PDB file of C-alpha atoms in Angstrom:
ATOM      1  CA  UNK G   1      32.754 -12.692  11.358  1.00 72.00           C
ATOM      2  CA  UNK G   2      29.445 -14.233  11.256  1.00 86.00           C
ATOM      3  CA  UNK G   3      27.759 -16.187   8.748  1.00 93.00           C
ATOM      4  CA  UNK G   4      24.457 -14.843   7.259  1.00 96.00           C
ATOM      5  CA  UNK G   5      21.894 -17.354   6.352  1.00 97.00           C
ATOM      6  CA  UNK G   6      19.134 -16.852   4.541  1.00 96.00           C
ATOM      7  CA  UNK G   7      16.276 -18.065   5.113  1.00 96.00           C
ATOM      8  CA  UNK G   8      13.593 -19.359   2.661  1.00 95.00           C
ATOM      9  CA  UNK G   9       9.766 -20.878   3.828  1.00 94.00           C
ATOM     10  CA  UNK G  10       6.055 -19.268   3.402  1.00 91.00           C
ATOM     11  CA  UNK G  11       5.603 -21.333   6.768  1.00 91.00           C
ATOM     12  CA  UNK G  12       5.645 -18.375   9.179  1.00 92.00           C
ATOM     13  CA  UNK G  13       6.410 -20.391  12.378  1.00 93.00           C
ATOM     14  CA  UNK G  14       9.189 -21.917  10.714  1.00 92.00           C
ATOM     15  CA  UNK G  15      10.657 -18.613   9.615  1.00 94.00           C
ATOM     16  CA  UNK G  16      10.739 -17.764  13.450  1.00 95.00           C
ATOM     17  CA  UNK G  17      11.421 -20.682  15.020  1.00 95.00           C
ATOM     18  CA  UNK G  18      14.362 -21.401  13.005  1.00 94.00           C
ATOM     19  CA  UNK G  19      16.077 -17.836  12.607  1.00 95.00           C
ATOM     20  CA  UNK G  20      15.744 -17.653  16.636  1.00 95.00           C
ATOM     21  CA  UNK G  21      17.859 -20.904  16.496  1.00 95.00           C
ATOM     22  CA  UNK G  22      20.106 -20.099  14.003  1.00 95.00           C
ATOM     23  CA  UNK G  23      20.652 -16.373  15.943  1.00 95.00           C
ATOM     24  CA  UNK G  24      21.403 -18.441  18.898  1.00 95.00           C
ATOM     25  CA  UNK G  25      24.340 -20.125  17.412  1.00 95.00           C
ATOM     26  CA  UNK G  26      25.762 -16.778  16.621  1.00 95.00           C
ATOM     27  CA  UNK G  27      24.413 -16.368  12.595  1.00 96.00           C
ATOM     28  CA  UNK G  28      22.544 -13.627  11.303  1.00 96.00           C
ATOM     29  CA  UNK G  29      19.505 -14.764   9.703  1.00 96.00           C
ATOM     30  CA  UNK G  30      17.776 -12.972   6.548  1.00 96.00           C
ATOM     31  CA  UNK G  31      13.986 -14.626   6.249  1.00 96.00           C
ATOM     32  CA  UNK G  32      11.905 -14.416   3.085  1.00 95.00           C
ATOM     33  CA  UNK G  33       8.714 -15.450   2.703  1.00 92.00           C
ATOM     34  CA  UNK G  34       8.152 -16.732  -1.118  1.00 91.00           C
ATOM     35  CA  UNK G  35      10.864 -17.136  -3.561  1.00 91.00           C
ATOM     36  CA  UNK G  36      10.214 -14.077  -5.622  1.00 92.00           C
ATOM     37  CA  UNK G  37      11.242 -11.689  -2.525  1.00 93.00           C
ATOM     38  CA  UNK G  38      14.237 -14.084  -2.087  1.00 93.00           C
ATOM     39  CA  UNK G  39      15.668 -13.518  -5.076  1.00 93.00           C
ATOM     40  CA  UNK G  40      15.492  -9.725  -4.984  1.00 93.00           C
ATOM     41  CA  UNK G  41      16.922  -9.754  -1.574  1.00 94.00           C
ATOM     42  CA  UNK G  42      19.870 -12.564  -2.174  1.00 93.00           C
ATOM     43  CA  UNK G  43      20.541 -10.429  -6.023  1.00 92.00           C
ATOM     44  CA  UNK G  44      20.945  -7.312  -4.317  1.00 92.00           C
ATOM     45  CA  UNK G  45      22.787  -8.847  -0.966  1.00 92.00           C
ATOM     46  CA  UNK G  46      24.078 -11.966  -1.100  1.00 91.00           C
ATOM     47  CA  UNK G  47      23.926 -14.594   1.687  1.00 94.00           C
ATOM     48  CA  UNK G  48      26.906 -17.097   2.723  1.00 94.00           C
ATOM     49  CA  UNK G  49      23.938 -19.707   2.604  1.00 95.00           C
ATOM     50  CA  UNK G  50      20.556 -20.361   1.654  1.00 95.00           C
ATOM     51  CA  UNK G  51      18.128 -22.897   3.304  1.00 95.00           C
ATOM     52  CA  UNK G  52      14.791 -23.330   0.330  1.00 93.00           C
ATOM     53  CA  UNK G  53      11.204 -25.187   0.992  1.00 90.00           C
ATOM     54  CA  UNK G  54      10.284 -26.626  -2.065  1.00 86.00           C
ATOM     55  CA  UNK G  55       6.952 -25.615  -1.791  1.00 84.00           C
ATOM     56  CA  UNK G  56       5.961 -22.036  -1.842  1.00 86.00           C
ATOM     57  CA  UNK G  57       3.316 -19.782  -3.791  1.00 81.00           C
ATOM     58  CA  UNK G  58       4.275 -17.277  -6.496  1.00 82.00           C
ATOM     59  CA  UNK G  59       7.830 -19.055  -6.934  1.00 88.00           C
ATOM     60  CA  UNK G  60       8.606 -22.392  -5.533  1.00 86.00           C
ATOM     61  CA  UNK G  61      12.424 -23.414  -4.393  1.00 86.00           C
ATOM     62  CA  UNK G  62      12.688 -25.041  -7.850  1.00 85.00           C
ATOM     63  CA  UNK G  63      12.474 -21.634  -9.627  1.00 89.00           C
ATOM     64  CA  UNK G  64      14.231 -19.856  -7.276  1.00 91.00           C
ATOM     65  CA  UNK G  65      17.674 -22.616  -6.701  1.00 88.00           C
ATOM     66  CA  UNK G  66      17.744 -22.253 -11.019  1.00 86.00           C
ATOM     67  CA  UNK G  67      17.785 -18.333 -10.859  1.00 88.00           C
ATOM     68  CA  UNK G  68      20.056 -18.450  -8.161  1.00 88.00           C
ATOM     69  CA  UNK G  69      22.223 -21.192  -9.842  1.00 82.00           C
ATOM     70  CA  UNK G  70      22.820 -18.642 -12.754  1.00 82.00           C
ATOM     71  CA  UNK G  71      24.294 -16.103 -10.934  1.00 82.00           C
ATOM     72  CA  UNK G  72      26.123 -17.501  -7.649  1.00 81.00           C
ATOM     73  CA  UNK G  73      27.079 -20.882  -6.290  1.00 80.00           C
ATOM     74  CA  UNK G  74      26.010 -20.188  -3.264  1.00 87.00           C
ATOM     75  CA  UNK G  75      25.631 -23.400  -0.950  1.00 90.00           C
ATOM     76  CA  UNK G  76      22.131 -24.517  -0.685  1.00 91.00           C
ATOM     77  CA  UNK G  77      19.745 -26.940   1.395  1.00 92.00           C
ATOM     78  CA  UNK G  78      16.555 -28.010   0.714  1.00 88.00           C
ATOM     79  CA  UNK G  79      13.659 -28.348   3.029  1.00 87.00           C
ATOM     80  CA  UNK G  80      11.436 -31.350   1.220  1.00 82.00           C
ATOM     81  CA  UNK G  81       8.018 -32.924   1.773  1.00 74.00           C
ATOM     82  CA  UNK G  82       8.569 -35.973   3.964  1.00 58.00           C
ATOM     83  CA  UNK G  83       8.804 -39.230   1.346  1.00 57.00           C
ATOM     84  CA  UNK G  84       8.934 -36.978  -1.918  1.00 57.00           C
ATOM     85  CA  UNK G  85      11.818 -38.690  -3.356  1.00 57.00           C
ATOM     86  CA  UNK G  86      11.429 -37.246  -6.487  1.00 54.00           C
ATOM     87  CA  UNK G  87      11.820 -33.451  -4.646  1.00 58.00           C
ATOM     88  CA  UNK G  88      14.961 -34.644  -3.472  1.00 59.00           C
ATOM     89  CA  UNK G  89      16.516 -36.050  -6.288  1.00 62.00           C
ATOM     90  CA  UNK G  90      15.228 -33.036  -8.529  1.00 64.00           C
ATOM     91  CA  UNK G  91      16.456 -30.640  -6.577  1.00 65.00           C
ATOM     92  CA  UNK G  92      20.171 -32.469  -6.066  1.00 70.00           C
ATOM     93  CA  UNK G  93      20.275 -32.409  -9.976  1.00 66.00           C
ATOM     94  CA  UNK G  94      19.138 -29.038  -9.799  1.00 70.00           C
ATOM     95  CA  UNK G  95      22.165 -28.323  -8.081  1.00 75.00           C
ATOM     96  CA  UNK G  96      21.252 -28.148  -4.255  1.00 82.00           C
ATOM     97  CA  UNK G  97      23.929 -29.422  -1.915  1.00 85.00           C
ATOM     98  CA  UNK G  98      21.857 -31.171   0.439  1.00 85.00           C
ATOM     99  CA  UNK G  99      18.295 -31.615   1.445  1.00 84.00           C
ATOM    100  CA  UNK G 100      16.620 -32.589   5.203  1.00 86.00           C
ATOM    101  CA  UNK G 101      13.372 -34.008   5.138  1.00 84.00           C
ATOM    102  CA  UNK G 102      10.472 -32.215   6.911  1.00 85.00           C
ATOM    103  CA  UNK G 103       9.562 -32.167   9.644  1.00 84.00           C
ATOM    104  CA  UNK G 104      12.695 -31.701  11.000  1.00 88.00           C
ATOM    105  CA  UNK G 105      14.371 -31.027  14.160  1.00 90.00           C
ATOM    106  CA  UNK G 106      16.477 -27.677  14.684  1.00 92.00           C
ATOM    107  CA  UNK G 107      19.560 -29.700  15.964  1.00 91.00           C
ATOM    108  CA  UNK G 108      19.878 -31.161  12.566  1.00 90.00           C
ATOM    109  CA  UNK G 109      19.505 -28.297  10.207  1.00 93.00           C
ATOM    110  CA  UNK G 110      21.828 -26.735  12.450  1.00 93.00           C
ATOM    111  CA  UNK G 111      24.687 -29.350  11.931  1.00 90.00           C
ATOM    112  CA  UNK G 112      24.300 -29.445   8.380  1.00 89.00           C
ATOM    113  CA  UNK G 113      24.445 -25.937   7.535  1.00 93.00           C
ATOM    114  CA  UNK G 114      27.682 -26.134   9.941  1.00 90.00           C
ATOM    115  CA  UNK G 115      29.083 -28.848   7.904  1.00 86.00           C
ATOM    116  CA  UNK G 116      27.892 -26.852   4.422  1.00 87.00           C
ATOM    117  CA  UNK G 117      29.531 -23.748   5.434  1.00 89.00           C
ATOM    118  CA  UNK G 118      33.089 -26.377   6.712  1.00 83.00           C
ATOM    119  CA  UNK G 119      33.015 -27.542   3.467  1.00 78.00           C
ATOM    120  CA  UNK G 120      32.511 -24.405   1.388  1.00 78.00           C
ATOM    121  CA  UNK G 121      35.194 -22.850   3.392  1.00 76.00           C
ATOM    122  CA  UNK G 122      37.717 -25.758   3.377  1.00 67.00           C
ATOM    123  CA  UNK G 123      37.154 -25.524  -0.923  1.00 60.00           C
ATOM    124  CA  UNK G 124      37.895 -22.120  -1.490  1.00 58.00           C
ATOM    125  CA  UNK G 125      40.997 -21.870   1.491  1.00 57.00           C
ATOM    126  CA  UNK G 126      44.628 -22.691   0.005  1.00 47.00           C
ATOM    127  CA  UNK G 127      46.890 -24.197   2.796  1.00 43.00           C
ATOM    128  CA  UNK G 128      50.537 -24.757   3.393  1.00 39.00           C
ATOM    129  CA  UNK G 129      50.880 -28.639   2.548  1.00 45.00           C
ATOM    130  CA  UNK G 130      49.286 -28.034  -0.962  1.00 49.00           C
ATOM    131  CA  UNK G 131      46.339 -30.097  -0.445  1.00 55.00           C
ATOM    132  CA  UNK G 132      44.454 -27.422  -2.533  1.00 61.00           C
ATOM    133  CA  UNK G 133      46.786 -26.736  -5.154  1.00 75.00           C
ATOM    134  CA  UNK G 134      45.358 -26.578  -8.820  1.00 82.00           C
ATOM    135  CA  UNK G 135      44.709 -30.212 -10.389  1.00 88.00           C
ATOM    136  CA  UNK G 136      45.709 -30.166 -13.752  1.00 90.00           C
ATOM    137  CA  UNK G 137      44.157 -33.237 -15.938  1.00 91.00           C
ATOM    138  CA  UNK G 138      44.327 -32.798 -19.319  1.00 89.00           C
ATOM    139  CA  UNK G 139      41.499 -30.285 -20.283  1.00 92.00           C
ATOM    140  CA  UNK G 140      40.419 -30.155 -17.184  1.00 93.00           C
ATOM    141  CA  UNK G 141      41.846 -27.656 -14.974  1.00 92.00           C
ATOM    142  CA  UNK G 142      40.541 -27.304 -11.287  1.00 90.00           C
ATOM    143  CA  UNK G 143      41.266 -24.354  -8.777  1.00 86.00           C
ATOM    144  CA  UNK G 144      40.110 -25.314  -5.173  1.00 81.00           C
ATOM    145  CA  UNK G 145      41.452 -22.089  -3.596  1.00 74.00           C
ATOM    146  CA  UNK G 146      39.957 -20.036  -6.266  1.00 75.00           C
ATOM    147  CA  UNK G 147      36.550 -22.410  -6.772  1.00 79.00           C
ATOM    148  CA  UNK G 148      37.167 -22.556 -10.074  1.00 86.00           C
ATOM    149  CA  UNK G 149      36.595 -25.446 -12.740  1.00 92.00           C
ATOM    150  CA  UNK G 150      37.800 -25.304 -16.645  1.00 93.00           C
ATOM    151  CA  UNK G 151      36.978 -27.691 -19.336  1.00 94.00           C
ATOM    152  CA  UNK G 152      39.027 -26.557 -22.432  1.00 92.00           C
ATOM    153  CA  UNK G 153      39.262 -23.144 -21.056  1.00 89.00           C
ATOM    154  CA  UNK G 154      35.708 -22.765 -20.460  1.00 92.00           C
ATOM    155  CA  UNK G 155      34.455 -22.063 -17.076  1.00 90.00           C
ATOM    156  CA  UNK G 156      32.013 -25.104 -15.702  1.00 92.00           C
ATOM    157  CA  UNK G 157      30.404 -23.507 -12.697  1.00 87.00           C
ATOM    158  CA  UNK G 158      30.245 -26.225  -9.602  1.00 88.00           C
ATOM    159  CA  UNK G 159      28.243 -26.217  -6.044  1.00 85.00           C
ATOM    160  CA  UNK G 160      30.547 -27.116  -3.333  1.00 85.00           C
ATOM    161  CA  UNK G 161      29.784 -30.309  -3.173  1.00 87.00           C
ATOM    162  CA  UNK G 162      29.923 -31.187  -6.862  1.00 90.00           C
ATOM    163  CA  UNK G 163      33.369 -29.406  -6.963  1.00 91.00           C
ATOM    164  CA  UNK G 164      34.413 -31.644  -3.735  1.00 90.00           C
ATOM    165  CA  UNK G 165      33.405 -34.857  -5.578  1.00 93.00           C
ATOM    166  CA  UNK G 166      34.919 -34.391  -8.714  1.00 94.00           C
ATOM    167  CA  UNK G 167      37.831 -33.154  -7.312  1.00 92.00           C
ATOM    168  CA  UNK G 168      37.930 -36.544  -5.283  1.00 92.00           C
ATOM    169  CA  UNK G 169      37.378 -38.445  -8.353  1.00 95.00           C
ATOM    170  CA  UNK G 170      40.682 -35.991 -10.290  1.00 93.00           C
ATOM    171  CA  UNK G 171      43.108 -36.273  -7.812  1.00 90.00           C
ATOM    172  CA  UNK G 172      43.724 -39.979  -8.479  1.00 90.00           C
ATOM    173  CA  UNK G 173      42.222 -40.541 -12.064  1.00 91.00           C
ATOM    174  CA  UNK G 174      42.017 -44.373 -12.737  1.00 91.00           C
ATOM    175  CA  UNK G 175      40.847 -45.442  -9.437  1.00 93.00           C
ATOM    176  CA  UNK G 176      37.786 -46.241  -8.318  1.00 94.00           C
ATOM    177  CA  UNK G 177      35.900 -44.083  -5.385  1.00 94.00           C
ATOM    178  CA  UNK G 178      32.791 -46.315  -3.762  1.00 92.00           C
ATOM    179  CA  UNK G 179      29.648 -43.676  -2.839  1.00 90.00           C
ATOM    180  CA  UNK G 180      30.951 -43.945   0.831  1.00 88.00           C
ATOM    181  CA  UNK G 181      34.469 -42.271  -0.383  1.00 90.00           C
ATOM    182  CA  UNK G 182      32.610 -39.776  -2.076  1.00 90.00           C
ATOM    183  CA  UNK G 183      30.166 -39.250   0.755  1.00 87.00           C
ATOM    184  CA  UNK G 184      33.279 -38.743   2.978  1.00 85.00           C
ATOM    185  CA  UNK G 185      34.911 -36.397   0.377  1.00 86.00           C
ATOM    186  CA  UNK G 186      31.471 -34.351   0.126  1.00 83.00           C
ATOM    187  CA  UNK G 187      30.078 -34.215   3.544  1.00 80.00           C
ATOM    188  CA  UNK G 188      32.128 -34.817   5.801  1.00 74.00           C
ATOM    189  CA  UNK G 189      31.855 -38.529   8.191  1.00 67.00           C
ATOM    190  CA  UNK G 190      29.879 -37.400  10.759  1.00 64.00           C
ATOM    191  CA  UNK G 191      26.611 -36.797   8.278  1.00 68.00           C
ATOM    192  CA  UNK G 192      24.634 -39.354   7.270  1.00 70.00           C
ATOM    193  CA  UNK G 193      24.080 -39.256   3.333  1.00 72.00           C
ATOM    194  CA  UNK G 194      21.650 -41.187   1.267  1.00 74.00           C
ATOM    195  CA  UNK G 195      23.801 -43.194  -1.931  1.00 71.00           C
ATOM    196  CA  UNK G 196      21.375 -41.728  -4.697  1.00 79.00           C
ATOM    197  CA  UNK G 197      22.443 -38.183  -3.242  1.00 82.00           C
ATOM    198  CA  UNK G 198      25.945 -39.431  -5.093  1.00 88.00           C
ATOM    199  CA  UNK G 199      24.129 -40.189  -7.964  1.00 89.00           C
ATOM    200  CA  UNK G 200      22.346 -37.481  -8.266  1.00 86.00           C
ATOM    201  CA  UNK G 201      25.528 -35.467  -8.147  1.00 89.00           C
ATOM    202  CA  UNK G 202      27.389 -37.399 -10.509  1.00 92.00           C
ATOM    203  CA  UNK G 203      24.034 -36.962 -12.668  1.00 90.00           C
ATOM    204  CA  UNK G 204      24.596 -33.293 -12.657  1.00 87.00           C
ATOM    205  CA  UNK G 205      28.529 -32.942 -12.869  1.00 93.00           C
ATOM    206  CA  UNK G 206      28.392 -35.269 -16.210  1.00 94.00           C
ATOM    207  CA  UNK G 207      25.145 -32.616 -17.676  1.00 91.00           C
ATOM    208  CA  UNK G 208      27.526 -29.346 -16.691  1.00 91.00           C
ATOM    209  CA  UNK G 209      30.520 -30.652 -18.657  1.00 95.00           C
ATOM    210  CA  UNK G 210      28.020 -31.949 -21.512  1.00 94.00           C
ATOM    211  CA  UNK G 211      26.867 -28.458 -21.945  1.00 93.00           C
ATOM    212  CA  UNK G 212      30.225 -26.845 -22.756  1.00 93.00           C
ATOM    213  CA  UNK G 213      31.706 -30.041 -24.923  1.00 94.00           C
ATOM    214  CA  UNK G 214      28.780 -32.832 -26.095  1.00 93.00           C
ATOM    215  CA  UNK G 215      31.514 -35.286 -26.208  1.00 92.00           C
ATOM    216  CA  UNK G 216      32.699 -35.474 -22.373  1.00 94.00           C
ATOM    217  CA  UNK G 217      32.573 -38.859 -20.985  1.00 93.00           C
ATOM    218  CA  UNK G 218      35.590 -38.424 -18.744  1.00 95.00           C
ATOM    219  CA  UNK G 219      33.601 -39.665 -15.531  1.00 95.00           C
ATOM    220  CA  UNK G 220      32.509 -43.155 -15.526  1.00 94.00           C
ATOM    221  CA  UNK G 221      30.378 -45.591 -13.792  1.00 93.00           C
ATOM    222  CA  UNK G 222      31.587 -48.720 -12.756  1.00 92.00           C
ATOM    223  CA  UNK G 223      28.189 -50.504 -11.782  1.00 90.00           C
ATOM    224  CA  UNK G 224      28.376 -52.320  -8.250  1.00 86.00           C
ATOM    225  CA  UNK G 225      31.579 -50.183  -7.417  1.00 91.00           C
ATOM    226  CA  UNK G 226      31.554 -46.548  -7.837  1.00 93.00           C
ATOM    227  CA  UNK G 227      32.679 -43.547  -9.957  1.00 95.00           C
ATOM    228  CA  UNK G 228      36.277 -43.026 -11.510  1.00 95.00           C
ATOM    229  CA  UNK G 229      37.632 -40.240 -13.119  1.00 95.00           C
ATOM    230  CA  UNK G 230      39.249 -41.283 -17.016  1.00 91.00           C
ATOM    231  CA  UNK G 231      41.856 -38.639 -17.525  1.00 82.00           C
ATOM    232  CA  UNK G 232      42.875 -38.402 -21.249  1.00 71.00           C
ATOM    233  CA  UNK G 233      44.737 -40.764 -23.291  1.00 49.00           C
TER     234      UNK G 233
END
Protein backbone atom coordinates (compact mmCIF):
# COMPACT_ATOMS: atom_id res chain seq x y z
CA UNK A 1 0.00 0.00 0.00
CA UNK A 2 1.38 3.32 -0.63
CA UNK A 3 2.69 5.85 1.56
CA UNK A 4 0.96 9.31 1.66
CA UNK A 5 3.14 12.25 2.20
CA UNK A 6 2.17 15.36 2.94
CA UNK A 7 3.39 18.02 1.75
CA UNK A 8 4.04 21.42 3.46
CA UNK A 9 5.66 24.86 1.48
CA UNK A 10 3.88 28.36 0.42
CA UNK A 11 6.60 27.99 -2.45
CA UNK A 12 4.23 26.95 -5.26
CA UNK A 13 6.91 25.47 -7.61
CA UNK A 14 8.13 23.47 -4.90
CA UNK A 15 4.72 22.08 -4.07
CA UNK A 16 4.71 20.79 -7.78
CA UNK A 17 7.92 19.95 -8.46
CA UNK A 18 8.28 17.82 -5.53
CA UNK A 19 4.77 15.97 -5.33
CA UNK A 20 5.45 15.07 -9.21
CA UNK A 21 8.66 13.42 -7.79
CA UNK A 22 7.40 11.94 -4.94
CA UNK A 23 4.20 10.49 -7.30
CA UNK A 24 6.88 9.10 -9.41
CA UNK A 25 8.29 6.91 -6.79
CA UNK A 26 4.90 5.48 -6.27
CA UNK A 27 3.59 7.91 -3.02
CA UNK A 28 0.58 9.81 -2.93
CA UNK A 29 1.25 13.28 -2.16
CA UNK A 30 -1.23 15.69 -0.11
CA UNK A 31 0.21 19.53 -0.68
CA UNK A 32 -0.74 22.43 1.58
CA UNK A 33 0.08 25.67 1.15
CA UNK A 34 0.50 27.46 4.78
CA UNK A 35 0.45 25.65 7.97
CA UNK A 36 -3.00 26.58 9.09
CA UNK A 37 -4.63 24.46 6.06
CA UNK A 38 -2.11 21.71 7.05
CA UNK A 39 -3.26 21.19 10.16
CA UNK A 40 -6.95 20.96 9.28
CA UNK A 41 -6.14 18.60 6.56
CA UNK A 42 -3.43 16.24 8.58
CA UNK A 43 -6.32 16.54 11.95
CA UNK A 44 -8.99 15.35 9.88
CA UNK A 45 -6.71 12.76 7.63
CA UNK A 46 -3.66 11.87 8.76
CA UNK A 47 -0.50 11.44 6.64
CA UNK A 48 2.26 8.54 7.08
CA UNK A 49 4.69 11.64 6.78
CA UNK A 50 5.02 15.20 6.75
CA UNK A 51 7.78 17.26 4.95
CA UNK A 52 7.46 21.35 6.77
CA UNK A 53 9.30 24.74 5.41
CA UNK A 54 10.02 26.66 8.25
CA UNK A 55 8.99 29.65 6.76
CA UNK A 56 5.45 30.27 5.81
CA UNK A 57 2.75 33.14 6.36
CA UNK A 58 -0.25 32.79 8.69
CA UNK A 59 1.50 29.71 10.54
CA UNK A 60 5.09 28.88 10.13
CA UNK A 61 6.45 25.01 10.45
CA UNK A 62 7.30 25.94 14.07
CA UNK A 63 3.59 26.34 14.99
CA UNK A 64 2.41 23.81 13.00
CA UNK A 65 5.34 20.63 14.07
CA UNK A 66 4.06 21.81 18.04
CA UNK A 67 0.27 21.35 17.14
CA UNK A 68 1.03 18.40 15.35
CA UNK A 69 3.41 17.10 18.12
CA UNK A 70 0.32 17.15 20.52
CA UNK A 71 -1.72 14.97 18.79
CA UNK A 72 0.40 12.39 16.57
CA UNK A 73 4.03 11.40 16.26
CA UNK A 74 3.97 11.46 12.98
CA UNK A 75 7.59 11.44 11.34
CA UNK A 76 8.62 14.79 10.22
CA UNK A 77 11.36 16.68 8.02
CA UNK A 78 12.16 20.01 7.87
CA UNK A 79 12.90 22.11 4.89
CA UNK A 80 15.37 25.05 6.47
CA UNK A 81 16.92 28.28 5.20
CA UNK A 82 20.38 27.40 3.93
CA UNK A 83 23.01 28.26 7.07
CA UNK A 84 20.11 28.89 9.71
CA UNK A 85 21.56 26.74 12.28
CA UNK A 86 19.47 27.90 14.79
CA UNK A 87 16.17 26.62 12.46
CA UNK A 88 17.69 23.40 12.57
CA UNK A 89 18.50 22.89 15.95
CA UNK A 90 15.04 24.49 17.04
CA UNK A 91 13.16 22.52 15.14
CA UNK A 92 15.17 19.01 16.17
CA UNK A 93 14.27 20.06 19.83
CA UNK A 94 10.99 20.77 18.66
CA UNK A 95 10.75 17.32 17.86
CA UNK A 96 11.37 17.03 13.98
CA UNK A 97 13.20 13.92 12.88
CA UNK A 98 15.35 15.36 10.39
CA UNK A 99 15.89 18.49 8.43
CA UNK A 100 17.60 19.06 4.61
CA UNK A 101 18.87 22.30 3.94
CA UNK A 102 17.41 24.36 1.04
CA UNK A 103 17.92 24.41 -1.79
CA UNK A 104 17.85 20.98 -2.17
CA UNK A 105 17.93 18.39 -4.73
CA UNK A 106 14.84 15.91 -5.22
CA UNK A 107 17.18 12.80 -5.06
CA UNK A 108 17.89 13.64 -1.51
CA UNK A 109 14.57 14.42 0.01
CA UNK A 110 13.60 11.40 -1.66
CA UNK A 111 16.13 9.09 0.22
CA UNK A 112 15.45 10.52 3.42
CA UNK A 113 11.85 10.29 3.57
CA UNK A 114 12.66 6.52 2.37
CA UNK A 115 14.91 6.06 5.23
CA UNK A 116 12.18 8.03 7.71
CA UNK A 117 9.42 5.87 6.67
CA UNK A 118 12.37 2.37 7.09
CA UNK A 119 12.81 3.51 10.32
CA UNK A 120 9.28 4.30 11.49
CA UNK A 121 8.28 1.01 10.15
CA UNK A 122 11.19 -1.10 11.51
CA UNK A 123 10.02 0.68 15.29
CA UNK A 124 6.60 -0.18 15.39
CA UNK A 125 7.10 -4.03 13.52
CA UNK A 126 7.69 -6.97 16.19
CA UNK A 127 9.83 -9.80 14.59
CA UNK A 128 10.62 -13.39 15.27
CA UNK A 129 14.24 -13.09 16.92
CA UNK A 130 12.84 -10.59 19.58
CA UNK A 131 14.88 -7.75 18.58
CA UNK A 132 11.76 -5.60 19.42
CA UNK A 133 10.60 -7.10 22.45
CA UNK A 134 9.61 -4.67 25.39
CA UNK A 135 12.80 -3.24 27.36
CA UNK A 136 12.07 -3.20 30.79
CA UNK A 137 14.55 -0.79 32.94
CA UNK A 138 13.40 0.01 36.05
CA UNK A 139 10.65 2.75 35.58
CA UNK A 140 11.15 2.84 32.34
CA UNK A 141 9.23 0.59 30.24
CA UNK A 142 9.64 0.71 26.33
CA UNK A 143 7.32 -1.01 23.65
CA UNK A 144 9.00 -0.89 20.12
CA UNK A 145 6.23 -2.94 18.44
CA UNK A 146 3.61 -0.92 20.06
CA UNK A 147 5.71 2.69 19.94
CA UNK A 148 5.16 3.10 23.23
CA UNK A 149 7.39 4.71 26.10
CA UNK A 150 6.45 4.71 30.08
CA UNK A 151 8.18 6.51 32.80
CA UNK A 152 6.47 5.38 36.09
CA UNK A 153 3.44 4.42 34.22
CA UNK A 154 3.09 7.58 32.49
CA UNK A 155 3.09 7.70 28.82
CA UNK A 156 6.28 9.91 27.37
CA UNK A 157 5.32 10.39 23.77
CA UNK A 158 8.63 9.89 21.37
CA UNK A 159 9.32 10.74 17.43
CA UNK A 160 10.85 7.83 15.80
CA UNK A 161 13.98 8.81 16.04
CA UNK A 162 14.05 9.86 19.68
CA UNK A 163 12.40 6.44 20.50
CA UNK A 164 15.31 4.71 18.25
CA UNK A 165 18.02 6.52 20.28
CA UNK A 166 16.94 5.96 23.58
CA UNK A 167 16.12 2.66 22.94
CA UNK A 168 19.87 2.29 21.74
CA UNK A 169 21.05 3.91 24.80
CA UNK A 170 18.34 1.11 27.14
CA UNK A 171 19.22 -1.91 25.64
CA UNK A 172 22.72 -1.94 27.18
CA UNK A 173 22.45 0.60 30.16
CA UNK A 174 26.04 1.36 31.47
CA UNK A 175 27.75 1.60 28.24
CA UNK A 176 28.68 4.25 26.41
CA UNK A 177 27.14 4.97 22.68
CA UNK A 178 29.57 7.66 20.64
CA UNK A 179 27.10 10.12 18.29
CA UNK A 180 28.19 7.82 15.33
CA UNK A 181 26.40 4.68 17.22
CA UNK A 182 23.55 6.71 17.74
CA UNK A 183 23.57 8.14 14.24
CA UNK A 184 23.65 4.47 13.04
CA UNK A 185 20.85 3.47 15.51
CA UNK A 186 18.69 6.62 14.28
CA UNK A 187 19.25 6.91 10.64
CA UNK A 188 20.38 4.36 9.29
CA UNK A 189 24.51 4.26 7.71
CA UNK A 190 23.90 5.27 4.48
CA UNK A 191 22.68 9.05 5.66
CA UNK A 192 24.89 11.48 6.49
CA UNK A 193 23.94 13.16 9.96
CA UNK A 194 25.30 16.26 11.51
CA UNK A 195 26.64 15.36 15.54
CA UNK A 196 24.54 18.34 17.08
CA UNK A 197 21.42 16.56 15.36
CA UNK A 198 22.35 13.90 18.41
CA UNK A 199 22.42 16.55 20.67
CA UNK A 200 19.66 18.07 19.87
CA UNK A 201 17.82 14.82 20.35
CA UNK A 202 19.25 13.94 23.51
CA UNK A 203 18.26 17.72 24.39
CA UNK A 204 14.69 16.84 23.84
CA UNK A 205 14.43 13.13 25.18
CA UNK A 206 15.98 14.47 28.71
CA UNK A 207 12.97 17.74 28.55
CA UNK A 208 10.07 14.87 27.73
CA UNK A 209 11.01 12.73 30.74
CA UNK A 210 11.59 16.08 32.88
CA UNK A 211 8.05 16.97 32.24
CA UNK A 212 6.41 13.86 33.72
CA UNK A 213 9.11 13.40 36.82
CA UNK A 214 11.49 16.80 37.55
CA UNK A 215 13.94 14.47 38.98
CA UNK A 216 14.99 12.22 35.81
CA UNK A 217 18.59 12.26 35.14
CA UNK A 218 18.74 8.68 33.91
CA UNK A 219 20.58 9.74 30.54
CA UNK A 220 23.95 11.11 30.88
CA UNK A 221 26.64 12.85 29.08
CA UNK A 222 29.95 11.70 29.10
CA UNK A 223 31.80 14.81 27.49
CA UNK A 224 34.33 13.76 24.62
CA UNK A 225 32.53 10.26 24.42
CA UNK A 226 28.89 10.06 24.09
CA UNK A 227 25.54 9.34 25.83
CA UNK A 228 24.81 6.33 28.29
CA UNK A 229 21.78 5.25 29.66
CA UNK A 230 22.01 4.97 33.99
CA UNK A 231 19.41 2.39 34.76
CA UNK A 232 18.41 2.50 38.49
CA UNK A 233 20.33 1.56 41.43
Amino acid sequence: MAHTIALVDDDRNILTSVSMALEAEGYKVRTYSDGSEALRGLTAQPADLAVLDIKMPRMDGMELLQRLRKQSAIPVIFLTSKDDEIDELLGLRMGADDYIKKPFSQKLLIERIRALLRRSEAAAETDASGNNAAIVRGHLVLDPGRHICTWKAKQVDLTVTEFLILKALASRPGHVKNRDQLIDAAYGESIYVDDRTIDSHIKRLRKKFREVDDDFAHIETLYGVGYRYRDEA
